[in-house]
Short mmCIF file of C-alpha atoms in Angstrom, two decimals:
data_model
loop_
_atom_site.label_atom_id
_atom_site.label_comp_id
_atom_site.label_asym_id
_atom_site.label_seq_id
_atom_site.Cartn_x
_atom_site.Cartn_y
_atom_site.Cartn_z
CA UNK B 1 88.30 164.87 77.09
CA UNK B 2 87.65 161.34 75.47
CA UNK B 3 84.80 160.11 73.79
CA UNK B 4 82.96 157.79 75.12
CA UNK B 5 83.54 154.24 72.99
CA UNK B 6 80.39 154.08 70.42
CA UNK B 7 79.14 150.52 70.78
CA UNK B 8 78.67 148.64 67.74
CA UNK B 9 75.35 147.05 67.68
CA UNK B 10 74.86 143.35 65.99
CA UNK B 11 73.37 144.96 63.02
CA UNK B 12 76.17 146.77 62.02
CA UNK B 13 78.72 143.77 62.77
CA UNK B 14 77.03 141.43 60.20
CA UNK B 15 77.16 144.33 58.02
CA UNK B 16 81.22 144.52 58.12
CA UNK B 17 82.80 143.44 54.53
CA UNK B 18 86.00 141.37 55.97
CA UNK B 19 83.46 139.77 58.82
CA UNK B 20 81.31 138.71 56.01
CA UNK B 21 84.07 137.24 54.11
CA UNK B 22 85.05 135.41 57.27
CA UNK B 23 81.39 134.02 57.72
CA UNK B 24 80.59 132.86 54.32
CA UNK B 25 84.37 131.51 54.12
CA UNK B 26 83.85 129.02 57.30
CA UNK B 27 80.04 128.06 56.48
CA UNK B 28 81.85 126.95 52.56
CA UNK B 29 83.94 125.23 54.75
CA UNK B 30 81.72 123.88 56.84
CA UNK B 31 79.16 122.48 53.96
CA UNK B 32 82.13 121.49 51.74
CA UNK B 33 84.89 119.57 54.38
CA UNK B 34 83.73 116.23 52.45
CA UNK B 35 84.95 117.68 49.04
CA UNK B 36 88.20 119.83 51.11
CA UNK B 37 89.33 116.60 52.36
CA UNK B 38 88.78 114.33 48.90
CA UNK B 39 90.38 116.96 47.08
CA UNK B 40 93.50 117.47 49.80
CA UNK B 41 93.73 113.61 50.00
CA UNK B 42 94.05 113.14 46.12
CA UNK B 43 96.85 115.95 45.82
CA UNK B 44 98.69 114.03 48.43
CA UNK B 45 98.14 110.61 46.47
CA UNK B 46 99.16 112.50 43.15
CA UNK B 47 102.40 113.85 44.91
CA UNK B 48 103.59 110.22 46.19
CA UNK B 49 102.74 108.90 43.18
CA UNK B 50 105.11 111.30 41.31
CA UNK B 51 107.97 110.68 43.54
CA UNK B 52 107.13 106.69 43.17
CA UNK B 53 107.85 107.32 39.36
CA UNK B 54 110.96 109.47 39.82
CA UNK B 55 112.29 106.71 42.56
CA UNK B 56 111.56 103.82 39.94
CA UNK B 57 112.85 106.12 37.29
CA UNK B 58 116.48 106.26 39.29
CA UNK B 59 116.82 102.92 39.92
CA UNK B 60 115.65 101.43 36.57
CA UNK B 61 118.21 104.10 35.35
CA UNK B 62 120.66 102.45 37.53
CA UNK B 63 120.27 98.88 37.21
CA UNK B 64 120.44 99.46 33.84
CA UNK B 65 123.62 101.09 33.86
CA UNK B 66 125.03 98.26 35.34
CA UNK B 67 123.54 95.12 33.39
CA UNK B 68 125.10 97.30 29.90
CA UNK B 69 128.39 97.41 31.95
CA UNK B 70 128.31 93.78 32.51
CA UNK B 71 127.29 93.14 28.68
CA UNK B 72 130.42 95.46 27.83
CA UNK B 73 132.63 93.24 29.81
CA UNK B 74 131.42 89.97 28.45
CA UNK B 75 131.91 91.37 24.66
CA UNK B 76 135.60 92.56 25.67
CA UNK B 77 136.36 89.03 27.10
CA UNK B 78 135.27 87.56 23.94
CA UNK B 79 132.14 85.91 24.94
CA UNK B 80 129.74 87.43 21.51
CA UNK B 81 127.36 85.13 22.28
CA UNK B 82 126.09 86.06 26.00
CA UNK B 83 127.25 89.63 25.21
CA UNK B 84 124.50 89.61 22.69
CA UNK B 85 121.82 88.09 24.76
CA UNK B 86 122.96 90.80 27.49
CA UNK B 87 122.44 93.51 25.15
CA UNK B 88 119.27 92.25 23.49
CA UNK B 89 117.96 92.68 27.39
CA UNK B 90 118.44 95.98 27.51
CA UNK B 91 117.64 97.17 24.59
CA UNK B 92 114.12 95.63 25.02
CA UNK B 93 113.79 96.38 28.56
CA UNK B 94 114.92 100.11 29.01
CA UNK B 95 114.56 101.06 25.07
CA UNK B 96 113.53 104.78 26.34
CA UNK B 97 117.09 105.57 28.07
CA UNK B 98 120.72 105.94 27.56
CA UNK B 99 121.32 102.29 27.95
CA UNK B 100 118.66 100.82 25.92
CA UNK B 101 119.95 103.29 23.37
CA UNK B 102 123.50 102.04 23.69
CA UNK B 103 122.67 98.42 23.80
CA UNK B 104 121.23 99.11 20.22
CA UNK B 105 124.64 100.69 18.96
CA UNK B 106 126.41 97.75 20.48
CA UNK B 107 124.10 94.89 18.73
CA UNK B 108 124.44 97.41 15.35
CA UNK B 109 128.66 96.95 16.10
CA UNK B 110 128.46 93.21 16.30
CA UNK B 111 126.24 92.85 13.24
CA UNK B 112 128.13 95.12 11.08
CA UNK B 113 131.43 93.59 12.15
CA UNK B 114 129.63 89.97 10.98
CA UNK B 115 128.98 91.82 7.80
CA UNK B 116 125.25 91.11 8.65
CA UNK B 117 124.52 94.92 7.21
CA UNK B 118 120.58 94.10 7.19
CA UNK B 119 120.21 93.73 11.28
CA UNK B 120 122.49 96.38 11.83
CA UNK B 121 121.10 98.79 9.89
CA UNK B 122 117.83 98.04 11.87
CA UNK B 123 119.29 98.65 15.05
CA UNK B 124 120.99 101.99 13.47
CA UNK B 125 117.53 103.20 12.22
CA UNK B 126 116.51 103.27 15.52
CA UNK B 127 119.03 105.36 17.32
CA UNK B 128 119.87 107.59 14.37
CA UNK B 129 118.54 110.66 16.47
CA UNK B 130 119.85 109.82 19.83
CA UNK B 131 122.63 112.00 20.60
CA UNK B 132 125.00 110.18 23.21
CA UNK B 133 127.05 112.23 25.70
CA UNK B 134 130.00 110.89 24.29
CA UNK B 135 131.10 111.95 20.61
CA UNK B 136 132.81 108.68 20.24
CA UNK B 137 129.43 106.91 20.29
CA UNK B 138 127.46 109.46 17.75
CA UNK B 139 130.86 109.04 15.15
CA UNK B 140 131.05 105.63 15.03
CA UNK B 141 127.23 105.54 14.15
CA UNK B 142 127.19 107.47 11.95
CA UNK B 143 130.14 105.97 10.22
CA UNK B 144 128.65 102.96 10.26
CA UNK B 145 125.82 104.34 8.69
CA UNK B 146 127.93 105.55 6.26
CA UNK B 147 129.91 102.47 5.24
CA UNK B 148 126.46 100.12 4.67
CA UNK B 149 125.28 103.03 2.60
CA UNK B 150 128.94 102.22 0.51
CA UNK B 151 127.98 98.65 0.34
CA UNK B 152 124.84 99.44 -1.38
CA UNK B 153 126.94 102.18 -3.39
CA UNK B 154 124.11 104.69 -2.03
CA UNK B 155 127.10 107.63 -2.00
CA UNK B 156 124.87 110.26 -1.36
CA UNK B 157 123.14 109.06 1.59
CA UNK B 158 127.33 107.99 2.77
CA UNK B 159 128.60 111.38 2.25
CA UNK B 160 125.87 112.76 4.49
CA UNK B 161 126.49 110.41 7.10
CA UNK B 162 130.05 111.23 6.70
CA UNK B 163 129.35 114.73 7.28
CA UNK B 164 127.11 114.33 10.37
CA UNK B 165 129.98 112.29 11.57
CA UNK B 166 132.01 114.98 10.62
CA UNK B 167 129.66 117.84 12.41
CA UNK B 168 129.92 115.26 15.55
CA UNK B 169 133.82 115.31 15.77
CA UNK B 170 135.41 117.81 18.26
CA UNK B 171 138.87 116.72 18.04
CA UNK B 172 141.47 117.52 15.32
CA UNK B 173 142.24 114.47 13.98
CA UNK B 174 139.30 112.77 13.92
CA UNK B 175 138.14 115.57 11.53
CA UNK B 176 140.88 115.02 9.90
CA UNK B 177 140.33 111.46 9.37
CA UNK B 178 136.64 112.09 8.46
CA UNK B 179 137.28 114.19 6.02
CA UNK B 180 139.62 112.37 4.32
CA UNK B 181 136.81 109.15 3.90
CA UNK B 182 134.37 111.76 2.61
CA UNK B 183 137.50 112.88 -0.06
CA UNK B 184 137.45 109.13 -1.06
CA UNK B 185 132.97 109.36 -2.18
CA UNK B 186 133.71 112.44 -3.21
CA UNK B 187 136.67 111.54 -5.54
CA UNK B 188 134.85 107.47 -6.70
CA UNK B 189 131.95 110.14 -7.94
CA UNK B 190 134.18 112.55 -9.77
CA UNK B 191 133.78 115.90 -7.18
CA UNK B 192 137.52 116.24 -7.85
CA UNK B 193 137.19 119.69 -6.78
CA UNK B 194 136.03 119.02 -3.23
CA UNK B 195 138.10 116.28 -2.95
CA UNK B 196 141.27 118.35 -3.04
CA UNK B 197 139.24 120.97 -0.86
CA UNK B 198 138.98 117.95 1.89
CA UNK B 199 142.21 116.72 1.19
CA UNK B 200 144.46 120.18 1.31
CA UNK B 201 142.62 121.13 4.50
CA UNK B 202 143.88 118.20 6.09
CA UNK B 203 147.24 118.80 4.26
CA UNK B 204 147.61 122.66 5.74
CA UNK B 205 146.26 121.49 9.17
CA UNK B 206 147.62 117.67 10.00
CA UNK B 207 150.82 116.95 11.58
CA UNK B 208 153.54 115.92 8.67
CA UNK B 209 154.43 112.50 9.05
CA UNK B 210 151.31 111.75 11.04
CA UNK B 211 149.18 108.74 9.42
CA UNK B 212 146.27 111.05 8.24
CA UNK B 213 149.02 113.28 6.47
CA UNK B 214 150.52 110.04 4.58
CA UNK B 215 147.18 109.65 3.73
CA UNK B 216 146.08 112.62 2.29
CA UNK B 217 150.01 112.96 0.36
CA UNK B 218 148.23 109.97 -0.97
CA UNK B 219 144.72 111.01 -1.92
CA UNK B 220 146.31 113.97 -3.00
CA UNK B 221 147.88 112.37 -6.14
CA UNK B 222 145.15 109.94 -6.81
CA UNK B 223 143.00 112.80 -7.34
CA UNK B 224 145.52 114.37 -9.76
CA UNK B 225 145.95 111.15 -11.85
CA UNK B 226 142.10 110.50 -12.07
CA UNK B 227 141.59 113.48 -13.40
CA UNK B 228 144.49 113.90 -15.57
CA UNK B 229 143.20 110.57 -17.02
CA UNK B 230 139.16 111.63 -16.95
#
């Protein structure tokens, strides 16, 4: 036979744990909405204002893309002039990406091909940590780098730009033809020894006949005379 249902009296309602939680829950609710509602409306203005940025981001990332591509094609068609204004725009107006960056190592190409080694060791200073996608862009720096540092017959500061050139280079024959200009420092500052090192490893490894063999055939006995006659 069933028990009659036991009917729970008021008193013992209010004195239920989750019922509690449920009342004090909606009377926060109901004394804070003001703050609720500030605080859910700010979140929402933080969150469009993040995707704003990312938006802007893209598009400056974009746009400046394209004006280096169109600074690229006015250097190739001969035009230094406007290719340099081009460049000098991007580099000062999107500095912090790959462009900006790029733009630098372009305006550090023209002045070290004027032999102006002063402005384009400026524009070298300032991207010697960015590391470009392409290896092409971070050997050539560095080589440049490397060559000024000749000029001003700093050849310790030239043979390690030469060998973070070197670290850079992911194809055969440009280490190849790395190491044979750091087998040229190191033979002008009498390290005959690793000057053959560089030079036989590009013997054992380089295709015979190939231009960076002739080479090092070459280096190979001006390193033998110079020291025969040191």
């Amino acid at each position: 036979m069933l028990k009659p249902r036991r009917k729970i009296i008021k008193k013992e309602l209010k004195k239920d744990p989750y019922i509690e939680f449920l009342a004090r829950a909606k009377n926060n609710l109901d004394k804070n909405q003001p703050m609720y509602q500030k605080i859910l409306l700010g979140a929402v203005v933080v969150f469009i204002a993040i995707v704003a940025l990312v938006n802007n981001h893209q598009d400056n990332k974009s746009i400046s893309k394209e004006l280096l591509g169109k600074a690229v094609i006015t250097m190739a068609n001969g035009d230094i002039d406007n290719a340099r204004i081009q460049f000098e725009f991007v580099s000062d107006e999107y500095e912090n990406n790959e462009s900006g960056s790029l733009a630098k190592y372009y305006l550090a190409r023209l002045h070290f091909s004027e032999k102006d080694y002063l402005a384009a060791t400026s524009y070298l200073n300032e991207i010697r940590n960015a590391d470009f996608p392409l290896n092409h862009f971070n050997i050539s720096k560095f080589k440049m780098m490397a060559l000024i540092a000749m000029e001003n017959e700093d050849y310790d500061d030239a043979i390690s730009y030469y060998e973070r050139a070197l670290s850079n280079a992911d194809l055969e024959e440009q280490k190849h033809l790395i190491s044979l200009d750091l087998a040229d420092i190191t033979l002008i500052i009498g390290d005959y020894n690793r000057s053959m090192e560089l030079v036989q490893l590009v013997l054992d490894n380089a295709e015979p006949r190939s231009t960076n063999y002739t080479r090092a055939e070459e280096l190979f006995g001006q390193i033998k005379y110079t020291q025969s006659a040191s």
